[in-house]
Amino acid sequence: MRRKGLATKIFIDGGDPDETRAIKESLGFLDGQTTNPSFVSKNPEAQKKMDRGETFSEPELLEFYKGIVQDISGLIPDGSVSIEVYADENTTAEEMLEQGREMFSWIPNAHIKLPTSHEGIRAAEQAVKEGMRINMTLCFSLPQAAAVYSATRGATRGQVFISPFVGRLDDRGEDGMSFIANLLKLYRKGDGHVMVLAASLRHEGHLMESLHLGADIITAKLETLDEWARKGAPLPGEAYSYDAGDLKPLPYEELDLDADWKSFDLSHELTTQGMEKFTKDWNKLLGK
Ligand code: E4P
């Protein structure tokens, strides 16, 4: 059962429907799931195939991904399931849209993940006009977030998610939770059409602070959600305070959400690295 007072939606981060089943059981509810190419590569069936020395053809791999999200969708028919397009540095917005349209037809509750890069945001601008639900992934800066807001103006609330990646900022000594706080502050000036999905949460502290800050959605891996569920899914009280340790807080920047999205500096090395890692994991399954 969902605990009274829990306003944030809870998603699981992964690519194995058995995990979806497990967390539904231990938490008693689940609002959605985020998948990505790295999670698909870690799916037990994919692992077994790779261990046998086999690889997928492109149509087989898409069929495999489709099967995974169809299973998940059936387990959370009222939730949202994010499906990520393949996007390397040369993938155009048109190519992302073509994949996105196909993936969006796989299940009735899909959000299509597009990278928060120039081409990803260009694809997002068109995708929302077509009525597609999207999740802008690999977001690491306020200018990127402002651009997503501006490019998708006119979308309905819930149609657009943005995924700031906490753990990957922490990994390089920056306080990822301070980025979530800054992003929520920036978006408070807006109309609320983009929902903030705190992603790359690595432990219960990240989860609790995301609830404390009032993120619209969080996604966390089975282990983190399970640990939280075992404690009775507690909510942060008035006195809750997050200890970021030695991590460096990121500064807030005042940005104009009404500016043309192309006027923002969209570059961030973690976005580029993230796209490289996702495509590498996907290509491994293809034997490339
Ligand atoms: C979710 O949408 C992301 O793909 C995920 O949270 C990434 O987490 P990681 O940084 O632990 O890989």
CSV table of C-alpha atoms and ligand atoms in Angstrom, one decimal:
chain,number,residue,atom,x,y,z
A,1,MET,CA,0.0,0.0,0.0
A,2,ARG,CA,1.2,3.5,-0.8
A,3,ARG,CA,2.0,5.3,2.4
A,4,LYS,CA,-0.2,8.4,3.2
A,5,GLY,CA,1.7,11.6,2.6
A,6,LEU,CA,4.0,10.1,-0.1
A,7,ALA,CA,3.6,12.6,-3.0
A,8,THR,CA,6.6,11.4,-5.1
A,9,LYS,CA,6.0,8.6,-7.6
A,10,ILE,CA,8.2,5.6,-7.1
A,11,PHE,CA,9.8,3.9,-10.1
A,12,ILE,CA,12.2,0.9,-10.3
A,13,ASP,CA,15.3,1.3,-12.4
A,14,GLY,CA,16.2,-1.9,-14.2
A,15,GLY,CA,15.6,-4.3,-17.1
A,16,ASP,CA,14.4,-7.5,-15.5
A,17,PRO,CA,10.6,-8.0,-15.1
A,18,ASP,CA,11.4,-10.4,-12.1
A,19,GLU,CA,12.7,-7.3,-10.2
A,20,THR,CA,9.4,-5.5,-11.0
A,21,ARG,CA,7.5,-8.4,-9.6
A,22,ALA,CA,9.7,-8.5,-6.5
A,23,ILE,CA,9.4,-4.8,-5.6
A,24,LYS,CA,5.7,-4.7,-6.3
A,25,GLU,CA,5.4,-7.5,-3.7
A,26,SER,CA,7.7,-6.0,-1.1
A,27,LEU,CA,6.5,-2.3,-1.5
A,28,GLY,CA,2.9,-3.2,-2.2
A,29,PHE,CA,2.7,-0.7,-5.1
A,30,LEU,CA,4.8,0.7,-7.9
A,31,ASP,CA,4.3,3.7,-10.1
A,32,GLY,CA,6.6,2.9,-13.0
A,33,GLN,CA,9.9,1.7,-14.3
A,34,THR,CA,12.9,3.2,-16.2
A,35,THR,CA,14.9,1.0,-18.5
A,36,ASN,CA,18.0,1.7,-20.5
A,37,PRO,CA,20.4,-0.2,-22.9
A,38,SER,CA,22.8,-1.1,-20.0
A,39,PHE,CA,19.9,-2.7,-18.1
A,40,VAL,CA,18.9,-4.6,-21.2
A,41,SER,CA,22.4,-5.9,-21.4
A,42,LYS,CA,22.2,-7.1,-17.8
A,43,ASN,CA,18.9,-8.9,-18.2
A,44,PRO,CA,19.5,-12.5,-17.1
A,45,GLU,CA,18.3,-13.9,-20.5
A,46,ALA,CA,20.7,-11.6,-22.4
A,47,GLN,CA,23.5,-12.5,-20.0
A,48,LYS,CA,22.9,-16.3,-20.6
A,49,LYS,CA,23.0,-15.8,-24.4
A,50,MET,CA,26.2,-13.8,-24.1
A,51,ASP,CA,27.7,-16.4,-21.8
A,52,ARG,CA,27.0,-19.0,-24.5
A,53,GLY,CA,29.0,-16.8,-26.9
A,54,GLU,CA,25.9,-15.8,-28.9
A,55,THR,CA,24.9,-12.3,-29.9
A,56,PHE,CA,21.7,-10.7,-31.2
A,57,SER,CA,20.9,-9.5,-34.7
A,58,GLU,CA,19.4,-6.0,-34.7
A,59,PRO,CA,15.7,-7.1,-35.2
A,60,GLU,CA,16.2,-9.8,-32.5
A,61,LEU,CA,17.5,-7.3,-30.0
A,62,LEU,CA,14.6,-4.9,-30.6
A,63,GLU,CA,12.2,-7.8,-30.3
A,64,PHE,CA,13.9,-8.8,-27.0
A,65,TYR,CA,13.7,-5.3,-25.6
A,66,LYS,CA,10.0,-5.1,-26.7
A,67,GLY,CA,9.3,-8.4,-24.8
A,68,ILE,CA,10.9,-7.0,-21.7
A,69,VAL,CA,8.9,-3.8,-21.7
A,70,GLN,CA,5.7,-5.7,-22.6
A,71,ASP,CA,6.2,-7.9,-19.5
A,72,ILE,CA,6.8,-4.9,-17.3
A,73,SER,CA,3.9,-3.0,-18.8
A,74,GLY,CA,1.6,-5.8,-18.0
A,75,LEU,CA,2.8,-5.7,-14.3
A,76,ILE,CA,2.2,-2.0,-14.0
A,77,PRO,CA,-0.5,-1.2,-16.5
A,78,ASP,CA,-1.4,2.1,-14.7
A,79,GLY,CA,2.2,3.1,-14.4
A,80,SER,CA,4.8,4.4,-16.9
A,81,VAL,CA,7.6,2.5,-18.5
A,82,SER,CA,10.5,4.3,-20.0
A,83,ILE,CA,12.1,2.9,-23.2
A,84,GLU,CA,15.4,4.3,-24.4
A,85,VAL,CA,16.3,5.0,-28.1
A,86,TYR,CA,19.7,4.1,-29.4
A,87,ALA,CA,21.6,7.4,-29.7
A,88,ASP,CA,25.3,7.9,-30.4
A,89,GLU,CA,27.0,11.1,-31.3
A,90,ASN,CA,26.0,10.8,-34.9
A,91,THR,CA,22.3,9.9,-34.4
A,92,THR,CA,20.0,12.6,-35.8
A,93,ALA,CA,16.8,13.8,-34.2
A,94,GLU,CA,14.9,12.3,-37.2
A,95,GLU,CA,16.5,8.9,-36.5
A,96,MET,CA,15.6,9.1,-32.8
A,97,LEU,CA,12.1,10.0,-33.7
A,98,GLU,CA,11.8,7.1,-36.0
A,99,GLN,CA,12.9,4.7,-33.2
A,100,GLY,CA,10.8,6.5,-30.7
A,101,ARG,CA,7.6,6.2,-32.7
A,102,GLU,CA,8.1,2.4,-33.1
A,103,MET,CA,8.9,1.9,-29.4
A,104,PHE,CA,6.0,4.1,-28.4
A,105,SER,CA,3.7,1.6,-30.2
A,106,TRP,CA,5.0,-1.3,-28.2
A,107,ILE,CA,3.0,-0.6,-25.0
A,108,PRO,CA,0.2,1.7,-24.0
A,109,ASN,CA,2.1,3.3,-21.1
A,110,ALA,CA,5.5,4.2,-22.7
A,111,HIS,CA,7.7,7.2,-22.1
A,112,ILE,CA,10.4,7.4,-24.7
A,113,LYS,CA,13.9,8.2,-23.4
A,114,LEU,CA,15.8,10.7,-25.5
A,115,PRO,CA,19.3,12.1,-24.5
A,116,THR,CA,19.4,15.7,-23.3
A,117,SER,CA,21.8,16.6,-26.2
A,118,HIS,CA,21.1,19.0,-29.0
A,119,GLU,CA,19.7,16.3,-31.3
A,120,GLY,CA,17.8,14.7,-28.4
A,121,ILE,CA,16.1,18.0,-27.5
A,122,ARG,CA,15.4,18.7,-31.2
A,123,ALA,CA,13.6,15.3,-31.3
A,124,ALA,CA,11.8,16.1,-28.1
A,125,GLU,CA,10.3,19.3,-29.6
A,126,GLN,CA,8.8,17.3,-32.4
A,127,ALA,CA,7.9,14.3,-30.3
A,128,VAL,CA,5.6,16.3,-27.9
A,129,LYS,CA,3.8,17.8,-30.9
A,130,GLU,CA,3.0,14.3,-32.1
A,131,GLY,CA,1.6,13.4,-28.7
A,132,MET,CA,4.5,11.2,-27.7
A,133,ARG,CA,5.3,10.9,-23.9
A,134,ILE,CA,9.1,11.4,-23.4
A,135,ASN,CA,11.7,11.1,-20.7
A,136,MET,CA,14.8,13.3,-21.2
A,137,THR,CA,17.7,11.3,-19.9
A,138,LEU,CA,21.3,12.1,-19.0
A,139,CYS,CA,20.6,15.6,-17.7
A,140,PHE,CA,23.5,17.2,-15.8
A,141,SER,CA,23.1,21.0,-16.0
A,142,LEU,CA,20.5,23.7,-15.5
A,143,PRO,CA,20.9,25.1,-19.1
A,144,GLN,CA,20.0,21.6,-20.4
A,145,ALA,CA,17.0,21.5,-18.1
A,146,ALA,CA,15.9,25.0,-19.2
A,147,ALA,CA,16.2,24.0,-22.9
A,148,VAL,CA,14.1,20.9,-22.3
A,149,TYR,CA,11.4,23.1,-20.6
A,150,SER,CA,11.4,25.6,-23.4
A,151,ALA,CA,11.5,23.0,-26.3
A,152,THR,CA,8.5,21.1,-24.9
A,153,ARG,CA,6.3,24.1,-24.0
A,154,GLY,CA,2.7,23.3,-24.6
A,155,ALA,CA,3.0,19.6,-23.5
A,156,THR,CA,0.6,18.4,-20.8
A,157,ARG,CA,1.9,17.6,-17.3
A,158,GLY,CA,3.1,14.0,-17.2
A,159,GLN,CA,3.9,14.0,-20.9
A,160,VAL,CA,7.5,15.1,-20.3
A,161,PHE,CA,9.9,13.8,-17.6
A,162,ILE,CA,13.5,15.0,-17.1
A,163,SER,CA,16.0,12.7,-15.6
A,164,PRO,CA,18.8,14.4,-13.7
A,165,PHE,CA,21.5,11.8,-12.8
A,166,VAL,CA,22.5,12.2,-9.2
A,167,GLY,CA,25.0,9.3,-8.7
A,168,ARG,CA,27.1,10.2,-11.7
A,169,LEU,CA,27.7,13.7,-10.4
A,170,ASP,CA,28.6,12.3,-7.0
A,171,ASP,CA,31.0,10.0,-8.7
A,172,ARG,CA,33.1,13.0,-9.7
A,173,GLY,CA,32.9,14.7,-6.4
A,174,GLU,CA,29.9,17.0,-7.1
A,175,ASP,CA,26.9,16.9,-4.9
A,176,GLY,CA,24.2,15.4,-7.2
A,177,MET,CA,21.5,16.1,-4.7
A,178,SER,CA,22.3,19.9,-4.8
A,179,PHE,CA,21.6,19.6,-8.6
A,180,ILE,CA,18.1,18.2,-7.9
A,181,ALA,CA,17.4,21.1,-5.5
A,182,ASN,CA,18.6,23.6,-8.1
A,183,LEU,CA,16.5,22.0,-10.8
A,184,LEU,CA,13.4,22.0,-8.7
A,185,LYS,CA,14.0,25.6,-7.8
A,186,LEU,CA,14.4,26.6,-11.5
A,187,TYR,CA,11.2,24.7,-12.5
A,188,ARG,CA,9.2,26.3,-9.8
A,189,LYS,CA,9.2,29.4,-12.0
A,190,GLY,CA,7.5,27.5,-14.7
A,191,ASP,CA,4.1,26.0,-15.5
A,192,GLY,CA,4.9,22.5,-14.2
A,193,HIS,CA,4.7,20.7,-17.6
A,194,VAL,CA,8.0,18.9,-17.1
A,195,MET,CA,8.2,16.5,-14.2
A,196,VAL,CA,11.5,16.0,-12.4
A,197,LEU,CA,12.5,12.3,-12.2
A,198,ALA,CA,15.5,11.9,-9.8
A,199,ALA,CA,17.6,9.2,-11.4
A,200,SER,CA,20.9,7.5,-10.8
A,201,LEU,CA,20.1,7.2,-7.1
A,202,ARG,CA,22.6,4.9,-5.6
A,203,HIS,CA,21.5,4.6,-1.9
A,204,GLU,CA,18.7,5.3,0.6
A,205,GLY,CA,20.2,8.7,1.4
A,206,HIS,CA,19.6,9.8,-2.2
A,207,LEU,CA,16.1,8.4,-2.1
A,208,MET,CA,15.2,10.1,1.2
A,209,GLU,CA,16.6,13.5,0.1
A,210,SER,CA,14.7,13.3,-3.2
A,211,LEU,CA,11.5,12.8,-1.2
A,212,HIS,CA,12.5,15.6,1.2
A,213,LEU,CA,13.1,18.0,-1.7
A,214,GLY,CA,9.8,17.1,-3.4
A,215,ALA,CA,11.0,15.5,-6.6
A,216,ASP,CA,8.0,14.5,-8.7
A,217,ILE,CA,9.3,11.0,-9.3
A,218,ILE,CA,12.3,8.9,-8.2
A,219,THR,CA,13.8,5.9,-9.8
A,220,ALA,CA,16.0,3.5,-7.9
A,221,LYS,CA,17.4,0.0,-8.2
A,222,LEU,CA,15.8,-3.0,-6.6
A,223,GLU,CA,18.4,-3.1,-3.7
A,224,THR,CA,17.7,0.5,-2.7
A,225,LEU,CA,14.0,0.2,-2.9
A,226,ASP,CA,14.0,-3.1,-1.1
A,227,GLU,CA,16.0,-1.7,1.8
A,228,TRP,CA,13.6,1.2,2.0
A,229,ALA,CA,10.6,-1.1,1.8
A,230,ARG,CA,12.0,-3.4,4.6
A,231,LYS,CA,12.1,-0.4,6.9
A,232,GLY,CA,8.4,0.3,6.1
A,233,ALA,CA,9.0,2.9,3.4
A,234,PRO,CA,9.6,5.8,5.8
A,235,LEU,CA,9.2,9.4,4.8
A,236,PRO,CA,11.7,12.1,5.8
A,237,GLY,CA,10.4,14.1,8.7
A,238,GLU,CA,10.7,17.8,9.4
A,239,ALA,CA,14.1,17.3,11.0
A,240,TYR,CA,15.5,15.3,8.1
A,241,SER,CA,18.8,16.5,6.8
A,242,TYR,CA,21.0,15.0,4.1
A,243,ASP,CA,24.7,14.6,4.6
A,244,ALA,CA,26.5,15.2,1.4
A,245,GLY,CA,29.9,14.6,3.1
A,246,ASP,CA,32.8,16.1,1.1
A,247,LEU,CA,30.8,16.5,-2.2
A,248,LYS,CA,30.9,19.9,-3.7
A,249,PRO,CA,27.5,21.7,-3.9
A,250,LEU,CA,26.6,22.9,-7.4
A,251,PRO,CA,25.7,26.6,-7.8
A,252,TYR,CA,22.2,27.8,-8.7
A,253,GLU,CA,21.9,29.8,-11.9
A,254,GLU,CA,18.9,32.0,-12.7
A,255,LEU,CA,17.8,31.1,-16.3
A,256,ASP,CA,15.0,32.4,-18.5
A,257,LEU,CA,12.7,29.4,-19.2
A,258,ASP,CA,11.0,31.4,-22.0
A,259,ALA,CA,14.2,31.8,-24.0
A,260,ASP,CA,14.7,29.8,-27.2
A,261,TRP,CA,16.0,26.4,-26.3
A,262,LYS,CA,18.8,26.7,-28.9
A,263,SER,CA,20.2,29.7,-27.0
A,264,PHE,CA,21.3,27.5,-24.1
A,265,ASP,CA,24.7,25.8,-23.8
A,266,LEU,CA,23.8,22.1,-23.9
A,267,SER,CA,27.2,20.6,-23.7
A,268,HIS,CA,28.1,18.4,-20.7
A,269,GLU,CA,30.8,15.8,-20.7
A,270,LEU,CA,28.7,13.4,-18.6
A,271,THR,CA,25.9,13.5,-21.2
A,272,THR,CA,28.4,12.6,-23.9
A,273,GLN,CA,30.0,9.9,-21.8
A,274,GLY,CA,26.6,8.5,-20.8
A,275,MET,CA,25.6,8.2,-24.5
A,276,GLU,CA,28.8,6.4,-25.2
A,277,LYS,CA,28.3,3.9,-22.4
A,278,PHE,CA,24.7,3.1,-23.4
A,279,THR,CA,25.7,2.6,-27.0
A,280,LYS,CA,28.7,0.5,-26.0
A,281,ASP,CA,26.5,-1.8,-23.9
A,282,TRP,CA,23.9,-2.1,-26.7
A,283,ASN,CA,26.5,-2.8,-29.3
A,284,LYS,CA,28.1,-5.5,-27.2
A,285,LEU,CA,24.8,-7.4,-27.5
A,286,LEU,CA,25.0,-7.0,-31.2
A,287,GLY,CA,28.6,-8.4,-31.2
A,288,LYS,CA,30.0,-5.0,-32.4
B,1,E4P,C1,17.5,6.0,-15.2
B,1,E4P,O1,16.7,6.4,-16.0
B,1,E4P,C2,18.9,5.9,-15.5
B,1,E4P,O2,19.2,5.2,-16.7
B,1,E4P,C3,19.6,5.3,-14.3
B,1,E4P,O3,19.1,5.8,-13.1
B,1,E4P,C4,21.2,5.3,-14.4
B,1,E4P,O4,21.7,5.0,-13.2
B,1,E4P,P1,23.3,4.8,-13.0
B,1,E4P,O5,24.0,6.1,-13.0
B,1,E4P,O6,23.4,4.1,-11.7
B,1,E4P,O7,23.7,3.9,-14.1
